[in-house]
Short mmCIF file of C-alpha atoms in Angstrom, two decimals:
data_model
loop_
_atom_site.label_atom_id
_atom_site.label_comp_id
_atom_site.label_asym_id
_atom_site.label_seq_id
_atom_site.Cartn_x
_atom_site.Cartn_y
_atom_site.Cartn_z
CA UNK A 1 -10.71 -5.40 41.51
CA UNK A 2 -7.05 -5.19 42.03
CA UNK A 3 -5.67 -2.01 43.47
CA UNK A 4 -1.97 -0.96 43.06
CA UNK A 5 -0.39 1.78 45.33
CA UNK A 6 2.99 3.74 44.63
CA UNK A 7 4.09 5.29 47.85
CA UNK A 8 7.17 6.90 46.69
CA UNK A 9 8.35 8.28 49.65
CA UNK A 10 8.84 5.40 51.63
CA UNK A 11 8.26 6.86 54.86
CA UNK A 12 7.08 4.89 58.22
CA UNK A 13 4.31 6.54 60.24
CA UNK A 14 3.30 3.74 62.61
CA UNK A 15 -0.42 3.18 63.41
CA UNK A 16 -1.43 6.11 61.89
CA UNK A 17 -0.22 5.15 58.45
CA UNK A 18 -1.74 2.07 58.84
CA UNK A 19 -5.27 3.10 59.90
CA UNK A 20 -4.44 5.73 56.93
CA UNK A 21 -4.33 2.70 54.50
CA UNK A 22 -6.93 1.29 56.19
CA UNK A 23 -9.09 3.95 55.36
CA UNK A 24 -8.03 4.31 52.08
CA UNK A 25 -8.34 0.17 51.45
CA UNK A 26 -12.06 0.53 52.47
CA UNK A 27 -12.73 2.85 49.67
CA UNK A 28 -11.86 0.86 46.83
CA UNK A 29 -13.82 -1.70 45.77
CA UNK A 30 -12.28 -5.27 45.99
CA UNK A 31 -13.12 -7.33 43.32
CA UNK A 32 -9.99 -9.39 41.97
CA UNK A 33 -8.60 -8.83 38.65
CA UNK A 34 -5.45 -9.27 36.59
CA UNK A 35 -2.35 -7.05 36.75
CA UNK A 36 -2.27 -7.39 32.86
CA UNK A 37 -2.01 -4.43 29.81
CA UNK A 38 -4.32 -1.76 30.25
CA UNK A 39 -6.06 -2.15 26.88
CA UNK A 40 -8.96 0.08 25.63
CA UNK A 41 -12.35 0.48 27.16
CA UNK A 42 -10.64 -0.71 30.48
CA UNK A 43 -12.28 0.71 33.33
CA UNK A 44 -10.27 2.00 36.16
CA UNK A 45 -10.51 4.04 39.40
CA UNK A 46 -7.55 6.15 40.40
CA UNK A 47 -7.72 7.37 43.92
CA UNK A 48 -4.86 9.99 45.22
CA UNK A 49 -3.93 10.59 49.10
CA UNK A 50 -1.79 13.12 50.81
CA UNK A 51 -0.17 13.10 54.00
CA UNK A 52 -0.97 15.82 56.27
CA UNK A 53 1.63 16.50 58.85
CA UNK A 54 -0.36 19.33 60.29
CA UNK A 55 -2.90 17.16 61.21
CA UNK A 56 -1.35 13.88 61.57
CA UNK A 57 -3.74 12.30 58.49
CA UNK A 58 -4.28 10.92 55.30
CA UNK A 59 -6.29 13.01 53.56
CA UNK A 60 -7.90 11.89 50.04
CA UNK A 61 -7.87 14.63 46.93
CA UNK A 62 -11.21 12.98 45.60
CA UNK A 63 -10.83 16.62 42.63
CA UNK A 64 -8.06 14.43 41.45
CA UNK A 65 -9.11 11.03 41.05
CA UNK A 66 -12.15 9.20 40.33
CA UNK A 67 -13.49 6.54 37.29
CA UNK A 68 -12.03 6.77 33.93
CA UNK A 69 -12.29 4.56 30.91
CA UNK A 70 -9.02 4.01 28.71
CA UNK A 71 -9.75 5.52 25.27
CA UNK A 72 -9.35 3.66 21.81
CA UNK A 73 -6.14 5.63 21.52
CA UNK A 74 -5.24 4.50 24.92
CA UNK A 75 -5.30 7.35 27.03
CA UNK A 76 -6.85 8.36 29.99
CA UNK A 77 -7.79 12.57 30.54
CA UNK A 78 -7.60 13.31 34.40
CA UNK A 79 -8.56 16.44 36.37
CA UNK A 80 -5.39 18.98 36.59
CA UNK A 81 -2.96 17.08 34.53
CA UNK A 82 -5.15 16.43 31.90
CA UNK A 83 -4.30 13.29 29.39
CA UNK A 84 -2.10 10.82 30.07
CA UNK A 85 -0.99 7.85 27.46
CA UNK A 86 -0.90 4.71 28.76
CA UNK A 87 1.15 2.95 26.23
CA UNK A 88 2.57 -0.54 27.90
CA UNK A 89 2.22 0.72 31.26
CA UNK A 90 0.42 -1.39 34.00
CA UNK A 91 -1.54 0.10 36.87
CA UNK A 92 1.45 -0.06 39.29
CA UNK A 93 3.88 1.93 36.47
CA UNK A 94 0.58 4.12 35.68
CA UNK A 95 0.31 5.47 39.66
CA UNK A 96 3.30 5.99 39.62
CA UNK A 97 3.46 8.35 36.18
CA UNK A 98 0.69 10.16 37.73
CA UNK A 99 1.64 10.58 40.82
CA UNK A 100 4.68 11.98 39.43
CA UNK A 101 2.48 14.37 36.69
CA UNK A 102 0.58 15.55 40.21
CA UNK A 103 3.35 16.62 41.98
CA UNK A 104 5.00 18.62 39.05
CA UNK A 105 1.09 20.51 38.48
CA UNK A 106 0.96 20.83 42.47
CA UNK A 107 4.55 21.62 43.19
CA UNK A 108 4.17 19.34 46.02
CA UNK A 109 7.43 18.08 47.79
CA UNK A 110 6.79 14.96 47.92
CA UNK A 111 4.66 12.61 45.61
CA UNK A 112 1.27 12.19 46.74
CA UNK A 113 -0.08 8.38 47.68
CA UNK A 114 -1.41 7.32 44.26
CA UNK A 115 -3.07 4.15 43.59
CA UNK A 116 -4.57 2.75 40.00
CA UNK A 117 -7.24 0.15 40.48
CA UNK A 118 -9.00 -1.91 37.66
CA UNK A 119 -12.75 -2.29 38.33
CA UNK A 120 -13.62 -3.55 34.91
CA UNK A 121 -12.23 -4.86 31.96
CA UNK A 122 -13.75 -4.81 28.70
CA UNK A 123 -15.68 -8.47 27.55
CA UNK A 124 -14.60 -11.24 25.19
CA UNK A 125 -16.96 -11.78 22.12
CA UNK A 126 -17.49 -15.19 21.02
CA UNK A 127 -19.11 -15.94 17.54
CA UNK A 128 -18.92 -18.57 14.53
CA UNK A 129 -20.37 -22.21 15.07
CA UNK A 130 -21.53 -21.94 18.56
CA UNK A 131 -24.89 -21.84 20.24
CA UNK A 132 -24.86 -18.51 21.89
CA UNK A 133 -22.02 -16.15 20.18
CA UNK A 134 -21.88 -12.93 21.65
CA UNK A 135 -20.68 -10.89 24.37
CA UNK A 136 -19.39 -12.27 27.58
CA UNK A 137 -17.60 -10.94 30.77
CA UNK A 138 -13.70 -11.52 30.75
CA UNK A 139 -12.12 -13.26 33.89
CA UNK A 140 -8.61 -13.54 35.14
CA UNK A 141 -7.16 -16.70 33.38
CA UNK A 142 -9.84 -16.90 30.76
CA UNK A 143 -9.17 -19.64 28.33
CA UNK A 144 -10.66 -20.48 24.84
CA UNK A 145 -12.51 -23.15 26.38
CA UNK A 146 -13.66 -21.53 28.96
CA UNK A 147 -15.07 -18.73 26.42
CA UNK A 148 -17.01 -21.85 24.14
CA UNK A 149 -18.70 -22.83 27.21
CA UNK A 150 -19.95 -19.49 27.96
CA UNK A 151 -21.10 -19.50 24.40
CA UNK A 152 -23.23 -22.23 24.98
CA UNK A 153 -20.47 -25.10 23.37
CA UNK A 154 -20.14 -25.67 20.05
CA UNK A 155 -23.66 -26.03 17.91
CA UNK A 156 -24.50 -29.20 16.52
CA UNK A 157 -27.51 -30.69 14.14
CA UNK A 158 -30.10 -31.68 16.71
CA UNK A 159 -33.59 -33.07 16.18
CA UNK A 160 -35.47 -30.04 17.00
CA UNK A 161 -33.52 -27.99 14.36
CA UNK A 162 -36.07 -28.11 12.07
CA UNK A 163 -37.67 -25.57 14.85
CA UNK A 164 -34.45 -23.27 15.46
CA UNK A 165 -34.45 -23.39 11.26
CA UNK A 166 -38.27 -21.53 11.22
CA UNK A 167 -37.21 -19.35 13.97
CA UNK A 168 -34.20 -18.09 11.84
CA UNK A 169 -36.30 -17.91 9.11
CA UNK A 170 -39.20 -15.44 10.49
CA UNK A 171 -36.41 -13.42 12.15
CA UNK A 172 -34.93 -13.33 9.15
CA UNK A 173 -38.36 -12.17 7.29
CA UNK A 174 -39.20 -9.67 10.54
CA UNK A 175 -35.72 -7.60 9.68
CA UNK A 176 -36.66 -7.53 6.28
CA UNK A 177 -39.57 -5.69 6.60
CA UNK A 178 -37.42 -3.42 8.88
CA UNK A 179 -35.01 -2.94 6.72
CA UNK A 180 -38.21 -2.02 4.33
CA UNK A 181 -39.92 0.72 6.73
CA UNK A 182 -35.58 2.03 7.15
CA UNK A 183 -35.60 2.80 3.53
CA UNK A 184 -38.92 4.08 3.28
CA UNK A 185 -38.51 6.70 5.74
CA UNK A 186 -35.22 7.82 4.86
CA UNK A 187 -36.70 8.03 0.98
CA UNK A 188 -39.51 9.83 2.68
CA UNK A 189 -36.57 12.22 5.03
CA UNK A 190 -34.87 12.95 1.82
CA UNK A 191 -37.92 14.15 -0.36
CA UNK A 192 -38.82 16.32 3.04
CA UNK A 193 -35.09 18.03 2.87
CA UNK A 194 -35.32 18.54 -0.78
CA UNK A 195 -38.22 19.91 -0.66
CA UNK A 196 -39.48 17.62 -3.07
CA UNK A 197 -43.58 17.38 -3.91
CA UNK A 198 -43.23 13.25 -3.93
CA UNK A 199 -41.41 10.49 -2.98
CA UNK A 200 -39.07 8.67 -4.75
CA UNK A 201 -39.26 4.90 -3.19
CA UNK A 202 -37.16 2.08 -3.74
CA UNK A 203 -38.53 -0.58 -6.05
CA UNK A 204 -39.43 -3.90 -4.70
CA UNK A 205 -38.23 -7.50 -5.84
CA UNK A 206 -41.61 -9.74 -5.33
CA UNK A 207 -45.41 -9.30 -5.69
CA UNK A 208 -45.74 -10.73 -1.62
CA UNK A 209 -43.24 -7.61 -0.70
CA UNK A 210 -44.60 -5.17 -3.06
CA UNK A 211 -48.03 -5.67 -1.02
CA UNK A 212 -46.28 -5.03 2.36
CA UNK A 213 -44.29 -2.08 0.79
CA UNK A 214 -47.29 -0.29 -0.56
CA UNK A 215 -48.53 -0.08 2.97
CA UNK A 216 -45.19 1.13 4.38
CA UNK A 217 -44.92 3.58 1.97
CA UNK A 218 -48.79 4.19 2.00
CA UNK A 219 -47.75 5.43 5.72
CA UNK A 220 -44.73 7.39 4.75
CA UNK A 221 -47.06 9.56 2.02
CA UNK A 222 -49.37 10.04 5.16
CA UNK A 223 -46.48 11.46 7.17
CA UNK A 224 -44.85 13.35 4.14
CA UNK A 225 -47.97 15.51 3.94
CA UNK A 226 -49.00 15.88 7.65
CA UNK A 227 -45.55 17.56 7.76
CA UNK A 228 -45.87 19.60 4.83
CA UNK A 229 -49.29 20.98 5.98
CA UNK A 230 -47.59 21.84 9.17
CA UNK A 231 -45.15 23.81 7.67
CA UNK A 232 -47.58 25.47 5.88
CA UNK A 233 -49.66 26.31 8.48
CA UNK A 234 -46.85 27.86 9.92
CA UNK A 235 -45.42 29.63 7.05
CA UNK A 236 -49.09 31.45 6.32
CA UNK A 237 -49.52 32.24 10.40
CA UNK A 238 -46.16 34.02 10.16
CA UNK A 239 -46.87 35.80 6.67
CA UNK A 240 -50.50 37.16 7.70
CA UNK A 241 -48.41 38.17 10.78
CA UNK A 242 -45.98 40.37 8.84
CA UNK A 243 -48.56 41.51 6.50
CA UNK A 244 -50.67 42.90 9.58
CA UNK A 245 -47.19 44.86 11.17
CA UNK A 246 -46.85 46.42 7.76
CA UNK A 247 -50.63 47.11 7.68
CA UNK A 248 -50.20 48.80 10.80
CA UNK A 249 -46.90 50.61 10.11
CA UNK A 250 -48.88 51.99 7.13
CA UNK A 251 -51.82 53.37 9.12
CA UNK A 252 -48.95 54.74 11.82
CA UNK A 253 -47.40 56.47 8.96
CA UNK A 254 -50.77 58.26 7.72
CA UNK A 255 -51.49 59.44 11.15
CA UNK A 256 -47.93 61.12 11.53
CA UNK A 257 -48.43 62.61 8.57
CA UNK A 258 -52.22 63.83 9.83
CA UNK A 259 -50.58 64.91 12.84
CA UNK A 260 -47.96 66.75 10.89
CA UNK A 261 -50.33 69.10 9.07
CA UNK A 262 -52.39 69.76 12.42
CA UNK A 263 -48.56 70.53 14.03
CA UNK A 264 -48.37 73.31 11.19
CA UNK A 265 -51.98 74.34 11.35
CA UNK A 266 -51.18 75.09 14.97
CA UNK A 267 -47.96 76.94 14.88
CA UNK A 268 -49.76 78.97 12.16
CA UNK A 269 -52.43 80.00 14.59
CA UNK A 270 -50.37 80.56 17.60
CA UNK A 271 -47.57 82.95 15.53
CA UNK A 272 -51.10 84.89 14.39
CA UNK A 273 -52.24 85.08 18.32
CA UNK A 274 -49.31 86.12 19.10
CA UNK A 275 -49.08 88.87 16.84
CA UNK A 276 -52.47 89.91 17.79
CA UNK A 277 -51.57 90.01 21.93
CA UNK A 278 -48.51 91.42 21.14
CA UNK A 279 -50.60 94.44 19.80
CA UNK A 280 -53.49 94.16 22.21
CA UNK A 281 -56.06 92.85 20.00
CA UNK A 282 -56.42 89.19 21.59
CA UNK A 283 -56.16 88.04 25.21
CA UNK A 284 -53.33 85.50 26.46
CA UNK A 285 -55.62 82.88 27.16
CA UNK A 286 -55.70 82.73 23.66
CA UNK A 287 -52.12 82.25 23.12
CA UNK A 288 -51.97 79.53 26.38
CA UNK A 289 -54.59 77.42 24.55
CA UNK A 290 -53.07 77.39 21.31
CA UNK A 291 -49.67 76.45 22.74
CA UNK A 292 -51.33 73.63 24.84
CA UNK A 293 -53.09 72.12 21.61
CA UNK A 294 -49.66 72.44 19.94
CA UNK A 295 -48.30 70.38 22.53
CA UNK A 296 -50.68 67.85 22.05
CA UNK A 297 -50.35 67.13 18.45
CA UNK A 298 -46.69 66.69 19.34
CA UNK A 299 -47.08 64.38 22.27
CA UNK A 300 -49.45 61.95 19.68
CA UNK A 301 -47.22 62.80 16.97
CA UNK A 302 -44.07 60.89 19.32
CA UNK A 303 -46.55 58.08 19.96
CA UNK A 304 -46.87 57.49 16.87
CA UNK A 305 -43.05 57.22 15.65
CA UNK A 306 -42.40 55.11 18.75
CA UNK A 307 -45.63 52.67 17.65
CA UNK A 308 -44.10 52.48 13.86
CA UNK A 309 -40.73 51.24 15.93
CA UNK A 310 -42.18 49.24 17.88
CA UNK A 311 -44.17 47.70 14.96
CA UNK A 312 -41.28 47.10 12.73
CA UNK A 313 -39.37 45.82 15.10
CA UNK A 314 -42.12 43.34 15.84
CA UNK A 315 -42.31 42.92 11.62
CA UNK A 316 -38.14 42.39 11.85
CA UNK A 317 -38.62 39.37 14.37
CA UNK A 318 -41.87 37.60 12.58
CA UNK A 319 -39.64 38.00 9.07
CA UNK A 320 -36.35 35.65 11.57
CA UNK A 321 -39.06 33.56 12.66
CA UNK A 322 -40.29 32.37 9.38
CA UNK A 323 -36.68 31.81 7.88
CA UNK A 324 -35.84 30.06 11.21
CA UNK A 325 -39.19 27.33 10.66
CA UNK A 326 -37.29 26.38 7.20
CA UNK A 327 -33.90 26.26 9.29
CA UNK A 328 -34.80 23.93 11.84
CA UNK A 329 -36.72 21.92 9.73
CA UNK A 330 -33.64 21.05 7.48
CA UNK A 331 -31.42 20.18 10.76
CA UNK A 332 -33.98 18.39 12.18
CA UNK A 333 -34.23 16.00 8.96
CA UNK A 334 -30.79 15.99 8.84
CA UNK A 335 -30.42 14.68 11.62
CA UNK A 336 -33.38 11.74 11.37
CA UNK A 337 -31.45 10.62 7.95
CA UNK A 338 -27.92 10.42 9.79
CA UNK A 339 -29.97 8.32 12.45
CA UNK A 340 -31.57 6.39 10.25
CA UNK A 341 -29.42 5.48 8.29
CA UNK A 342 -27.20 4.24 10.96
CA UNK A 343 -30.10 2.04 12.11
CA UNK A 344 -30.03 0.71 7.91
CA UNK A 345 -26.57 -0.31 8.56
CA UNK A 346 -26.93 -1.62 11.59
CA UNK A 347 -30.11 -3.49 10.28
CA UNK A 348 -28.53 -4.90 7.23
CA UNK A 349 -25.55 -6.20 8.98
CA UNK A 350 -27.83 -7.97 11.35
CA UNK A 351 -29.53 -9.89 8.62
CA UNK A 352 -26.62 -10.82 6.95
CA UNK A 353 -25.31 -12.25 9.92
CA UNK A 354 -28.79 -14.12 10.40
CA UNK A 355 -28.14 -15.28 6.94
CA UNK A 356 -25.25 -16.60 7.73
CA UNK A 357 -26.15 -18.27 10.91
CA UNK A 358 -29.42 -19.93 9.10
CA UNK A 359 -26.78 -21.48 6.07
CA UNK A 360 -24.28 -23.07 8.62
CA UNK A 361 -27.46 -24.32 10.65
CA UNK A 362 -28.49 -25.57 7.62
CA UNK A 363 -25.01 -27.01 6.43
CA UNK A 364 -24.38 -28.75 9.85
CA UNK A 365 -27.58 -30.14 10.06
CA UNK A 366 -26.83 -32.24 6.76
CA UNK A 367 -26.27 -35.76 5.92
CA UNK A 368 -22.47 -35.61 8.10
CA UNK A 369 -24.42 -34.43 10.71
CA UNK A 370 -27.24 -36.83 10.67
CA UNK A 371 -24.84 -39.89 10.40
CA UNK A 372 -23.28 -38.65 13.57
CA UNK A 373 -20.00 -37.84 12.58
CA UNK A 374 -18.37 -35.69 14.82
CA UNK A 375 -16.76 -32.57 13.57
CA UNK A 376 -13.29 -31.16 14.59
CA UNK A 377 -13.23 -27.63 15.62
CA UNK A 378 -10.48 -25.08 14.95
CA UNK A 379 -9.82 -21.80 16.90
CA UNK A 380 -9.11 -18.28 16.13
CA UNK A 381 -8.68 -14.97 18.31
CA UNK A 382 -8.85 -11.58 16.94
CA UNK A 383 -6.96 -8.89 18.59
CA UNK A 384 -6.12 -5.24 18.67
CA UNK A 385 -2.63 -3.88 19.39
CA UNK A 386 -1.76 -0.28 18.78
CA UNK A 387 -5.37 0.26 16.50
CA UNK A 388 -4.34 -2.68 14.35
CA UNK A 389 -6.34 -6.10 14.19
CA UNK A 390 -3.99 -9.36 13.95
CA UNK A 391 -5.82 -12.77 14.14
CA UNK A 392 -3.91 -15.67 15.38
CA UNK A 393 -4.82 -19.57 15.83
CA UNK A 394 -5.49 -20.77 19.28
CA UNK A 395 -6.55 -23.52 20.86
CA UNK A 396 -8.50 -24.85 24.43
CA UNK A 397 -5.91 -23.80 26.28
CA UNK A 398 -4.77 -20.49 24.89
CA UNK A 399 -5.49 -17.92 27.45
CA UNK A 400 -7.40 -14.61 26.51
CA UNK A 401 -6.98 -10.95 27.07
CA UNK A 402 -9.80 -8.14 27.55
CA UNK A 403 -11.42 -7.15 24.21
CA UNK A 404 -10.54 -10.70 22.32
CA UNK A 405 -12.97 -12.34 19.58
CA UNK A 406 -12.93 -15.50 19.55
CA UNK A 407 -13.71 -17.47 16.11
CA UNK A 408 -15.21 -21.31 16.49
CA UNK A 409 -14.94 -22.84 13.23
CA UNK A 410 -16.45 -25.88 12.96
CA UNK A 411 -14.88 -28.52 10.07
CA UNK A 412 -18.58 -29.82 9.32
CA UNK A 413 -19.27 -26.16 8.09
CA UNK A 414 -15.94 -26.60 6.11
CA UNK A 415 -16.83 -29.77 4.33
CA UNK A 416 -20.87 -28.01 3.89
CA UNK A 417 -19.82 -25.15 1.77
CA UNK A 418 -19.12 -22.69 4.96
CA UNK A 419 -15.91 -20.00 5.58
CA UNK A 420 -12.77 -20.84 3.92
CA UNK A 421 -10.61 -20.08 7.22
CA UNK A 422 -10.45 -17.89 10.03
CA UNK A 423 -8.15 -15.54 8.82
CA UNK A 424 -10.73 -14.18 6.24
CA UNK A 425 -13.85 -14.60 8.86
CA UNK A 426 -12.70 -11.06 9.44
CA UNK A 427 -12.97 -10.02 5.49
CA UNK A 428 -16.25 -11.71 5.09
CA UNK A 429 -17.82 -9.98 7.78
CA UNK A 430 -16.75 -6.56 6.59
CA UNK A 431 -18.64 -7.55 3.50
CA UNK A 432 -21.91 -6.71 4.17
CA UNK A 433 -20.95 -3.41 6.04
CA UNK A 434 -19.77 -2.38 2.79
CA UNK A 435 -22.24 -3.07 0.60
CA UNK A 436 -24.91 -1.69 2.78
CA UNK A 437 -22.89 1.67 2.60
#
C-alpha cells in the first residue's frame, strides 16, 4: 500500500514530529502500490492527524478517517464533510482536497495532517481463449502478458480434450436443469401472488426433459399447496377468532341490557322506600339496602361496557391481523420472484457462456489444431472512463490499469467459425443478457 501525506503547513518540530510520523507510519498498512487514477471500486484508507501544541503531540481524528471504497460515480462519502468527487485526482491531490474540506467544516487554522493511502485496487478480468479466464488481482506494472499467464496461457487442443469436452458438456446439462427448477419456481411464485388455483408451467422441448420437468414441477405443486393450506389455516384461526369477540360482545350486550332493567327495577323500589320512611311506614335499613343493591347493578353494569371495549378492541386487532397474513404474503413472494429471477439471469448467462466456451473448445480442437499449427493470438482491453466502456487493441507489453478486461482471441477460433473481432466480443456477450430478460 502506498501512503501519500499533505502537510500543508510546512512546519519543523524536531524529534517530536518525527516520532509523530513515526507513529502515524506504523498505522498504515504498507503494502506497495501504484500512485495511478483512483478508478472505481478502489479501496483506500484516509487517516487525518492534528498537531497539538498544548500537549506537544500528534494526535489522530480516527471520527474522520477510516476505509472507503470509490463509488461507480467516483466519489468517496466521508464523516463531517460528507462526499467528495474524485474526478482525475490522485491520492496526494485527494489529501490534500480533504484536508482542505476539513479545515473549512472544523474552522481549524491550520490544515490538519491528511494522508490518502491505497490498500486495494480493484482486479483485472481475463476471458476469451484462455485456460482459466476470470478474475485476478491487479499489480503495479501489470502487463497483458503477465495477465495470460495468470489465466493459465492461452488454451490449446490437447489430447485429453476429449475429457475437458464431457466435463463442459454435463456442466452444461447440470445448469440446464437449474435453469429448469428457476422457472418452475418463479411460475410456481407467480401463481402464489396471483392468487391463482394452478400453475401455469413452461412447456418443455424433449421427451428426456419433459421427464425431469414433471418431477420439478411435481415438487413445485407440492409446495404450491403446502402454502396455500397454511394460509388457510391461518385465515380460519383468525376468522373463528373474530367470530368468538363478536359472540362475546353479543352476550356483553344482553347482560347490559339485563342489568339495565334490574338498574330501573331498583330505583323504582328505592323512590317507593323512600316515600314510605319519609312518612314513617318503613325503616331506613330498608332504604340502605336498596341503595346498596342499586350500586351493585351499576358496578356490573360498568364491567360490562368496559368487557364489550375490551372485546372489540381485541375483535379490531384479529380483523389487522388477518389483512396483514395476505400483506406479507404478497411482499414476501415479491420478493422470492425479484430473487429469483435474478438467479434466472444470472443462470442463463452462465450457460451461454459455457456454450460458448464448449464451441471454441470444440473449434480449436479441430483438424488446424491436430496438425499442430500454431495459432496467432490478438489482444483486446476493455475499459471504463467516466461510466463509458471503450475497447482498444493491445498487445504483450501493453500495461494494465485496475478494473481492465482483457480479451484473448485466438486466430484458430477465427479460422473455426468463432468471434468476428474483439470490438464486438463486448456486443455478443450482452446477447444473452438480453434475451434472457
Amino acid at each position: 500500500m502506498t501512503v501519500f501525506r499533505k502537510n500543508p503547513s510546512g512546519r519543523s518540530y524536531g524529534p517530536m514530529l518525527a516520532c509523530a510520523f513515526a507513529v502515524a507510519s506504523a498505522l498504515l498498512p504498507t503494502t506497495p502500490a501504484s500512485a495511478g487514477e483512483l478508478v472505481a471500486q478502489t479501496k483506500l484508507r484516509v487517516t487525518v492527524l492534528q498537531w497539538m501544541p498544548m500537549k506537544g503531540v500528534y494526535e489522530q481524528w480516527p471520527a474522520l478517517g477510516g476505509d472507503f471504497v470509490v463509488s461507480d460515480e467516483g466519489t468517496i462519502v466521508l464523516p463531517v464533510i460528507g462526499t467528495v468527487e474524485i474526478k482525475d485526482m490522485d491520492p496526494t491531490k485527494l489529501a490534500a482536497d480533504i484536508a482542505k474540506r476539513i479545515q473549512a467544516k472544523t474552522g481549524l487554522v491550520d490544515k490538519p495532517d491528511t494522508t490518502v493511502a491505497i490498500l486495494e485496487y480493484p482486479p483485472v478480468y481475463v476471458v476469451g481463449d484462455v485456460a482459466k479466464p476470470g478474475e485476478y488481482k491487479f499489480r503495479e506494472g501489470m502487463t497483458v502478458l503477465q495477465a495470460l499467464a495468470l489465466g493459465g496461457g492461452e488454451r490449446r487442443g490437447t489430447l485429453g480434450a476429449g475429457k475437458n469436452e464431457i466435463g463442459m458438456v454435463g456442466e452444461l446439462r447440470g445448469l440446464d436443469v437449474q435453469i429448469l427448477r428457476s422457472m418452475a419456481k418463479i411460475a410456481r411464485l407467480r401463481a402464489e401472488a396471483s392468487g391463482a388455483e394452478t400453475i401455469q408451467f413452461p412447456p418443455t422441448s424433449t421427451a428426456a426433459e419433459t421427464d425431469l420437468a414433471q418431477d420439478i414441477f411435481n415438487q413445485e405443486k407440492t409446495i404450491f399447496n403446502t402454502r396455500a393450506k397454511e394460509l388457510e389455516r391461518q385465515t380460519k384461526s383468525l376468522s373463528e377468532l373474530q367470530e368468538l369477540f363478536t359472540a362475546e360482545i353479543d352476550t356483553l350486550k344482553q347482560k347490559t341490557a339485563t342489568a339495565d332493567d334490574g338498574i330501573a327495577a331498583a330505583e323504582r323500589d328505592l323512590n317507593a322506600v323512600k316515600s314510605l320512611v319519609s312518612k314513617g311506614f318503613a325503616v331506613m335499613s330498608r332504604q340502605s339496602e336498596l341503595e346498596r343493591v342499586l350500586a351493585s347493578y351499576r358496578g356490573e353494569r360498568l364491567d360490562q361496557v368496559t368487557a364489550i371495549m375490551r372485546a372489540r378492541q381485541n375483535l379490531a386487532e384479529a380483523k389487522r391481523n388477518m389483512e396483514g397474513i395476505e400483506d406479507k404474503r404478497q411482499t414476501e413472494v415479491a420478493i422470492e420472484i425479484q430473487a429469483e429471477q435474478a438467479s434466472l439471469e444470472q443462470l442463463r448467462l452462465k450457460r451461454d457462456v459455457s456454450q460458448k466456451l464448449l464451441l471454441d473448445v470444440l473449434s480449436s480442437s479441430g483438424p488446424a489444431a491436430a496438425s499442430g499449427q500454431s495459432a496467432a493470438v490478438s489482444y483486446a482491453i476493455t475499459r471504463a472512463k467516466d461510466g463509458q466502456e471503450a475497447t482498444v487493441a493491445a498487445d504483450e507489453s501493453t500495461a494494465l490499469l485496475p478494473g481492465d478486461v482483457v480479451k484473448v482471441t485466438s486466430a484458430l477460433a477465427l479460422l473455426q467459425g468463432g468471434e468476428a473481432s474483439p470490438e464486438t466480443a463486448s456486443a455478443g456477450t450482452a446477447q444473452p443478457e438480453e434475451a434472457s430478460q
